[in-house]
Short mmCIF file of C-alpha atoms and ligand atoms in Angstrom, two decimals:
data_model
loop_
_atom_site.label_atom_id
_atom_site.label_comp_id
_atom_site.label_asym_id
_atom_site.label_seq_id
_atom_site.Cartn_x
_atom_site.Cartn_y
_atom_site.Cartn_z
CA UNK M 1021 -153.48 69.72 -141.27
CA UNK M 1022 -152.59 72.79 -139.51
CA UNK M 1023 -155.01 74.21 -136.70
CA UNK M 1024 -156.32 77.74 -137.36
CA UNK M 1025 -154.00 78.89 -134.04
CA UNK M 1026 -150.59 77.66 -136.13
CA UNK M 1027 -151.99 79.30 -139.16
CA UNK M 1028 -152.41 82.65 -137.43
CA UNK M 1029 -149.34 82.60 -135.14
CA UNK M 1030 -147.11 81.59 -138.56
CA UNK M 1031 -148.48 84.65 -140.21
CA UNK M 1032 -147.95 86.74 -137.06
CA UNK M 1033 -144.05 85.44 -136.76
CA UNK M 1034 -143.19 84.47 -140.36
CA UNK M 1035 -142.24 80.87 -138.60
CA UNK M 1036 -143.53 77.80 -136.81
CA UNK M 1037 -142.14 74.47 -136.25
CA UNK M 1038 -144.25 71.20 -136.30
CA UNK M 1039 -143.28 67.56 -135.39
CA UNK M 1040 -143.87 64.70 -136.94
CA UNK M 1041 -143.99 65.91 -140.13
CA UNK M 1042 -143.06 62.98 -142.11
CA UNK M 1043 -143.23 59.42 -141.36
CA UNK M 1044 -140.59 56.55 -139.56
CA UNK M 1045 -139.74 55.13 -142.44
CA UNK M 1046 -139.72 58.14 -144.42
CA UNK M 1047 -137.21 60.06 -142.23
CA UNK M 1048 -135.15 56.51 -142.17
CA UNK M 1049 -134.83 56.44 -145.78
CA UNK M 1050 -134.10 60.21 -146.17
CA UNK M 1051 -131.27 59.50 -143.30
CA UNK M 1052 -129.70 56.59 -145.16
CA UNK M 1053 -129.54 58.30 -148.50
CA UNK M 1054 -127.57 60.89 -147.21
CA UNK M 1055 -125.33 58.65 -145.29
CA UNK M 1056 -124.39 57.49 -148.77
CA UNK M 1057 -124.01 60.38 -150.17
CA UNK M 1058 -121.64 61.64 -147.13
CA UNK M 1059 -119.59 58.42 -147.74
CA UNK M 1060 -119.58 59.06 -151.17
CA UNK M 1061 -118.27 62.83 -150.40
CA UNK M 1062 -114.74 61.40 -148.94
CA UNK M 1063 -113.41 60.17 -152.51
CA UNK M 1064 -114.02 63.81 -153.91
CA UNK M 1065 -111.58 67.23 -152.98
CA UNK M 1066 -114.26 69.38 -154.68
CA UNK M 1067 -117.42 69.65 -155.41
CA UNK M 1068 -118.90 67.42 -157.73
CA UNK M 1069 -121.86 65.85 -159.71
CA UNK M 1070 -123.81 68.67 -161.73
CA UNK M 1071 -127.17 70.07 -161.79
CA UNK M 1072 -129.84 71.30 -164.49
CA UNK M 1073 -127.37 74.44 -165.08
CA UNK M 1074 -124.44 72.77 -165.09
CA UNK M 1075 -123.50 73.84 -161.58
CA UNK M 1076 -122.32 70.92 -159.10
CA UNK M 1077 -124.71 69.09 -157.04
CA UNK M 1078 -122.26 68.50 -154.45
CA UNK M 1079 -121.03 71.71 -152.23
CA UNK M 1080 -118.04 70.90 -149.52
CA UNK M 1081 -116.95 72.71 -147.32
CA UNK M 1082 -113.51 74.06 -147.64
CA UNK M 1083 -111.37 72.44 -145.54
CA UNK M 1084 -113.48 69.10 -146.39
CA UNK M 1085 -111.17 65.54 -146.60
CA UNK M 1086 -112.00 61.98 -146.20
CA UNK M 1087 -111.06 61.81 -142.94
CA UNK M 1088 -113.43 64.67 -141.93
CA UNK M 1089 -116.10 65.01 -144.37
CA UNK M 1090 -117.61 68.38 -144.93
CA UNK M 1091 -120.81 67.90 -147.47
CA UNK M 1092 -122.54 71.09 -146.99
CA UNK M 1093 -125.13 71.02 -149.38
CA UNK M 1094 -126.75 68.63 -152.02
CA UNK M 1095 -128.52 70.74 -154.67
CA UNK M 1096 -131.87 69.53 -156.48
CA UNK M 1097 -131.54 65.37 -154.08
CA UNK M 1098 -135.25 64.96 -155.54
CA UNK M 1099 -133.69 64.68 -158.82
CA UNK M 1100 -131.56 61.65 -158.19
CA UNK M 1101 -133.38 60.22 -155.03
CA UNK M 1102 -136.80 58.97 -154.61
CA UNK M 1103 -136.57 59.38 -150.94
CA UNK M 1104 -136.37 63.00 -151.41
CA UNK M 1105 -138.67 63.13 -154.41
CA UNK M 1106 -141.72 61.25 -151.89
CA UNK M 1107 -141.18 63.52 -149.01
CA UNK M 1108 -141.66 66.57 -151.51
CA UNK M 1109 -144.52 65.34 -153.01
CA UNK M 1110 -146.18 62.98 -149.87
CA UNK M 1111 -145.26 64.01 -146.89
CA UNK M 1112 -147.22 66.12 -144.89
CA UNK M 1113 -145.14 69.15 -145.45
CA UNK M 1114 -147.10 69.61 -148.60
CA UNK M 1115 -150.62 69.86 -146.67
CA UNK M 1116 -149.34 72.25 -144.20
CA UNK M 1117 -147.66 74.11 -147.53
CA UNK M 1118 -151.30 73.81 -148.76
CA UNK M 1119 -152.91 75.54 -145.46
CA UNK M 1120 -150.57 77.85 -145.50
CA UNK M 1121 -150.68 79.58 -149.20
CA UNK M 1122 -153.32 77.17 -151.23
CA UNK M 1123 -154.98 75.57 -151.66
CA UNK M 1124 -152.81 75.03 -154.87
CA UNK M 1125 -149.10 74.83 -154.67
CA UNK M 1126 -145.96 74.29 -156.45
CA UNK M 1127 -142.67 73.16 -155.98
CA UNK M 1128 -139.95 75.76 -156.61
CA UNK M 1129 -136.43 74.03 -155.54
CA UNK M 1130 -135.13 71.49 -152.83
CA UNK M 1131 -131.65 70.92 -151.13
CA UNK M 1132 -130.19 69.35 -148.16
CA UNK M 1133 -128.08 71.60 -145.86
CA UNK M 1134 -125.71 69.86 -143.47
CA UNK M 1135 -123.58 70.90 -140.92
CA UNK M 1136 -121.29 67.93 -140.31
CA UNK M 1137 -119.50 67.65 -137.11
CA UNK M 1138 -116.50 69.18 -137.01
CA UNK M 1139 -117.44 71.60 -140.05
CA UNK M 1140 -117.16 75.48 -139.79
CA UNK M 1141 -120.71 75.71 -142.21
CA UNK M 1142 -122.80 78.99 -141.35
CA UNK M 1143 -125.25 80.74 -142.95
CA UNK M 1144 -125.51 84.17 -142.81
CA UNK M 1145 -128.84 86.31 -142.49
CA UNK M 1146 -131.13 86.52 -145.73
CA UNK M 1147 -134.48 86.11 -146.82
CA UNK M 1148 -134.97 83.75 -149.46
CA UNK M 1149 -137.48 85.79 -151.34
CA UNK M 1150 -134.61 88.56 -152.12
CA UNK M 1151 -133.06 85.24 -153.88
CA UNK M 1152 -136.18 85.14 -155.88
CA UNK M 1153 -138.87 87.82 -157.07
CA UNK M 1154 -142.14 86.27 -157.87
CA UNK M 1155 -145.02 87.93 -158.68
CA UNK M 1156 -146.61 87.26 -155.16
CA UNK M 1157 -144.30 86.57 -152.01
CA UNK M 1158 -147.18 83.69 -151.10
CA UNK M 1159 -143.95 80.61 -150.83
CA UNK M 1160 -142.87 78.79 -148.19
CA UNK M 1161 -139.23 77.40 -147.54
CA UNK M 1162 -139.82 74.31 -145.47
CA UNK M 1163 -136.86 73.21 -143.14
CA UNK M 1164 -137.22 69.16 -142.16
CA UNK M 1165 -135.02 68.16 -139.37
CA UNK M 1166 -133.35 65.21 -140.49
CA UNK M 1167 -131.57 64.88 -138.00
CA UNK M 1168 -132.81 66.38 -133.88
CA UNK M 1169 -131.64 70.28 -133.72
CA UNK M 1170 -130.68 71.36 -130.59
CA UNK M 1171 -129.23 74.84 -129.19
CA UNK M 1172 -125.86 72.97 -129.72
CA UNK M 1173 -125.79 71.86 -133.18
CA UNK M 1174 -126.33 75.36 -135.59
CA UNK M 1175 -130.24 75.70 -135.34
CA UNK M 1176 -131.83 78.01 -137.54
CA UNK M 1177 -131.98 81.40 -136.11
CA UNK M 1178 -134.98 83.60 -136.97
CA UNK M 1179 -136.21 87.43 -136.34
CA UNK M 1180 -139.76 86.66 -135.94
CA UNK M 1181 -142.26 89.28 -137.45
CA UNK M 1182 -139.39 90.62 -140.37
CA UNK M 1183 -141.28 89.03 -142.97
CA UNK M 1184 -143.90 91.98 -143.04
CA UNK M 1185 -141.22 94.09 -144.21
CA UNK M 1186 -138.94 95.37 -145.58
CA UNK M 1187 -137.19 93.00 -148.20
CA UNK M 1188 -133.43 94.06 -147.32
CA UNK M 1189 -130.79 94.51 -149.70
CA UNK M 1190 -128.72 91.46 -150.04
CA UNK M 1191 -125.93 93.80 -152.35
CA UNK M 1192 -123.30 95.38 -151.04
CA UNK M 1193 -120.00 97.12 -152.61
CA UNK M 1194 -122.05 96.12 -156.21
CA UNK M 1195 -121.68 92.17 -155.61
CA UNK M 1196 -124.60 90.07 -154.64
CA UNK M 1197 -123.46 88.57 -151.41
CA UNK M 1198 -126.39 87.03 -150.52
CA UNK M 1199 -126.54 88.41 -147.21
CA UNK M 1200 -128.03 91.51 -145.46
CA UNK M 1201 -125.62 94.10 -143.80
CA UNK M 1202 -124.34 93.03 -140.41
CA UNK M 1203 -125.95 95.85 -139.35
CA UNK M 1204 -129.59 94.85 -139.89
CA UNK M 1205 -128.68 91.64 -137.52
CA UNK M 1206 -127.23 93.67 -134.73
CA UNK M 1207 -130.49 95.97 -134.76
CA UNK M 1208 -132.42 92.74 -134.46
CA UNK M 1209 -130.77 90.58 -132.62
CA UNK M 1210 -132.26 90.85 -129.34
CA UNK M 1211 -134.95 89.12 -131.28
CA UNK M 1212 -133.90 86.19 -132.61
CA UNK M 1213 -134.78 83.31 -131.70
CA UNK M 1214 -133.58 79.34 -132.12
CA UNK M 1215 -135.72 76.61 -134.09
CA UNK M 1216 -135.10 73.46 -132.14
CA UNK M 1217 -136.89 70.14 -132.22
CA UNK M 1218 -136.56 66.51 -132.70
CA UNK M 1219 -135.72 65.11 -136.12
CA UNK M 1220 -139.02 64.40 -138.19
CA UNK M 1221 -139.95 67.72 -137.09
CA UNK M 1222 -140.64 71.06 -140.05
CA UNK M 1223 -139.59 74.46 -139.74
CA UNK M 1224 -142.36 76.44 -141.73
CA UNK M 1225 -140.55 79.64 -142.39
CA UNK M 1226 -142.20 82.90 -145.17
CA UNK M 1227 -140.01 82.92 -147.96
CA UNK M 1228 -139.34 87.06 -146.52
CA UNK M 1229 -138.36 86.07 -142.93
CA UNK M 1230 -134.84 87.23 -142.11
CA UNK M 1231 -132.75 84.15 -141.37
CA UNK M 1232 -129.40 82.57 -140.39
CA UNK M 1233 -127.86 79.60 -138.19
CA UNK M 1234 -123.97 79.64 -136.72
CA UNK M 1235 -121.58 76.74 -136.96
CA UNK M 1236 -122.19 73.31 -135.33
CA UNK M 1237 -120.11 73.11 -132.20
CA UNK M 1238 -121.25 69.81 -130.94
CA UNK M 1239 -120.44 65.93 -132.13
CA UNK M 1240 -123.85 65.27 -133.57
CA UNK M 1241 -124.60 66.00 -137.18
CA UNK M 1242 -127.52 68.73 -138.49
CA UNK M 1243 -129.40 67.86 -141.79
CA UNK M 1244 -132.18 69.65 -143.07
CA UNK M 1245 -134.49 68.70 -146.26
CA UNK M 1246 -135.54 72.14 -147.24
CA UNK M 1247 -137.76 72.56 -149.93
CA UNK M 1248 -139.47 75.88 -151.23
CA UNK M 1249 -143.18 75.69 -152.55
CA UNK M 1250 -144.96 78.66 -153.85
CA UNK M 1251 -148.71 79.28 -154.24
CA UNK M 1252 -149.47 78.18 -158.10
CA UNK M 1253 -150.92 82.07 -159.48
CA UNK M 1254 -147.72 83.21 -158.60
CA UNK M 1255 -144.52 83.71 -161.82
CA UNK M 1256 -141.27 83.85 -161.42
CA UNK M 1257 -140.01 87.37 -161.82
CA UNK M 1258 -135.68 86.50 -162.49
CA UNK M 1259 -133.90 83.42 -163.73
CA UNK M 1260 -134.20 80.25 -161.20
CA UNK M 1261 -131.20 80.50 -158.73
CA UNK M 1262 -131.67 76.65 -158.32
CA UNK M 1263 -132.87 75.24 -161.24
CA UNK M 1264 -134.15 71.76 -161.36
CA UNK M 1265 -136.43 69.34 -163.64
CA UNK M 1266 -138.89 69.16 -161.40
CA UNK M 1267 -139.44 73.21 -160.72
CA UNK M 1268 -142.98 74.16 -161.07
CA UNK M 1269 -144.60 70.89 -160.73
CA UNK M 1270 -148.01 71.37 -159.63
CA UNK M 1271 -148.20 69.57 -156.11
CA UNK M 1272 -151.30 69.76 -154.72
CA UNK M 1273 -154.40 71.10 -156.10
CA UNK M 1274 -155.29 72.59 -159.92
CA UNK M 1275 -154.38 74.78 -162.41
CA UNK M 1276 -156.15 77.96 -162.14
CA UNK M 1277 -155.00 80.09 -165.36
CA UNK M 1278 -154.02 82.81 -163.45
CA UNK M 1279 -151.57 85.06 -162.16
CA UNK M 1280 -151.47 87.19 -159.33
CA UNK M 1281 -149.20 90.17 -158.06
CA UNK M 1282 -148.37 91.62 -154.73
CA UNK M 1283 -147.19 94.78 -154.00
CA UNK M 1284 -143.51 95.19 -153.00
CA UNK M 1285 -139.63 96.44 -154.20
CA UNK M 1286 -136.80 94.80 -154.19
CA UNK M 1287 -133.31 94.46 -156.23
CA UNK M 1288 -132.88 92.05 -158.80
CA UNK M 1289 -131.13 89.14 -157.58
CA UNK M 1290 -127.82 87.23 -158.90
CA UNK M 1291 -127.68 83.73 -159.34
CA UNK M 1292 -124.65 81.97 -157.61
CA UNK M 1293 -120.95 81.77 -159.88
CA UNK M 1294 -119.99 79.00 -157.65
CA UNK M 1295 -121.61 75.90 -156.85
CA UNK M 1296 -124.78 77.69 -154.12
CA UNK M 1297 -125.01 80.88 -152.17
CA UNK M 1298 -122.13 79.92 -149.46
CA UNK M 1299 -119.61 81.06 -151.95
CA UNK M 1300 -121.46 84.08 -152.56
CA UNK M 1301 -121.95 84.71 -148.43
CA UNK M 1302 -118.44 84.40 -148.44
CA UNK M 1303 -116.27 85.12 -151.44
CA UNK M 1304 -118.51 88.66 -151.48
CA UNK M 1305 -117.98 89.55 -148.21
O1 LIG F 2650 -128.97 75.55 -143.10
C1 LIG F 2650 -129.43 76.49 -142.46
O2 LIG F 2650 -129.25 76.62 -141.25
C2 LIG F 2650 -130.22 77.60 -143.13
C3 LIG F 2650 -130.43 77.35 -144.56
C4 LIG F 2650 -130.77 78.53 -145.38
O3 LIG F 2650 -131.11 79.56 -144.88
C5 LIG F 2650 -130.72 78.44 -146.83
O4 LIG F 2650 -130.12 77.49 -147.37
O5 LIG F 2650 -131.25 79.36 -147.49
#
């Protein structure tokens, strides 16, 4: 559980990390699964597998080849791994989900994001809520360090406080391009800070928190499990940019019958052409 001093500084910054957030042998299994699934990734020249939509499940990285493999993203793992499926669901990522905006939460949609060694992956600056309007912005996108991030190895990069406000636009010359103006980053950016830690570690982040992480420079890999939960009164406002079988699954606590609305504006989202949002951050440049 979450001390009351972790509760109040994530609400002050939009962000904390934790360690230890899942067990030995749960971070070992989570590990080895995507070791197969990286091995897997060297017989393939695009992405492949498919998801609820009909989307691929498996994003490369242009520039990807056996010899140096670039999996950037696995859409939906729960679906096809029970690894995944028992961190989502068992781990203690779903009590600190819980302290943070149950006590009764959902799941909304899961990936792994990897930055192979070797691999030119970045993410540009969002917020995840612009991705996806609810009727209350009470959701959480936990970020599990499967792997140890260090300064080297493209941590997440965060502008602590943004998630009070505003919720950027993430359109620009009338294409979604899932990314706020460069602008907005230089304004901020003697703010941002790095999310480091050891692997087994969670990266509690709002859903509204302005985010990004750079290329990996060094020769160690950077996975992250992140999954997005959302507080169970809450509806989802546009279609599901990441559908999958298991979105809305109650996780923790009890159906209340309700639904409840926060105040804010924002433009209506597009969900992704291509395979996730890194074509969108960069074919809509
Ligand atoms: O992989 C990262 O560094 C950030 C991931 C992220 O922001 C996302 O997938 O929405």
């Amino acid at each position: 559980m979450l001390t009351k001093a972790q509760i109040d500084l994530f609400w002050k910054d939009g962000v904390i990390t934790v360690e230890n957030a899942v067990t030995p042998y749960q971070l070992k299994c989570l590990q080895d699964t995507f070791s197969e699934w990286v091995e897997d990734s060297r017989k393939h020249k695009q992405d492949f597998g498919e998801v609820l939509d009909g989307r691929p499940r498996f994003d490369l990285e242009p520039g990807h080849s056996s010899e140096v493999p670039a999996l950037r993203r696995v859409q939906s793992p729960e679906e096809i791994s029970s690894a995944y499926a028992d961190v989502m669901r068992n781990s203690k990522i779903v009590d600190f989900a819980a302290d943070l905006v149950g006590p009764s939460v959902r799941f909304h949609h899961g990936k792994v994001n990897s930055k192979l060694p070797g691999s030119a992956t970045k993410v540009k600056f969002h917020q995840d809520f612009s991705f996806q309007p609810m009727t209350n912005d009470d959701m959480i996108t936990a970020l599990l360090f499967v792997d140890g991030v260090t300064l080297d190895n493209g941590p997440l990069e965060v502008i602590p406080g943004s998630h009070k406000g505003p919720l950027y636009s993430h359109w620009h010359n009338d294409n979604f391009t899932g990314a706020v103006a460069d602008t907005i980053v230089e304004e901020n950016k003697e703010n941002i800070i790095k999310c480091t830690g050891p692997k087994g570690s969670v990266c509690l982040m709002h859903a509204s928190l302005l985010h990004g992480s750079a290329p990996n420079l060094s020769s160690e890999p950077r996975t992250l499990y992140i999954v997005t939960y959302y507080a169970e009164d809450a509806i989802e406002l546009s279609p599901n940019h990441l559908p999958s079988t298991l979105t809305h699954e109650l996780i923790r606590g009890k159906v209340s019958g309700k639904v409840r609305c926060s105040r804010y504006t924002m433009l209506i989202p597009e969900v992704p052409k291509g395979t996730s949002f890194f074509s969108q951050q960069v074919e809509n440049k």
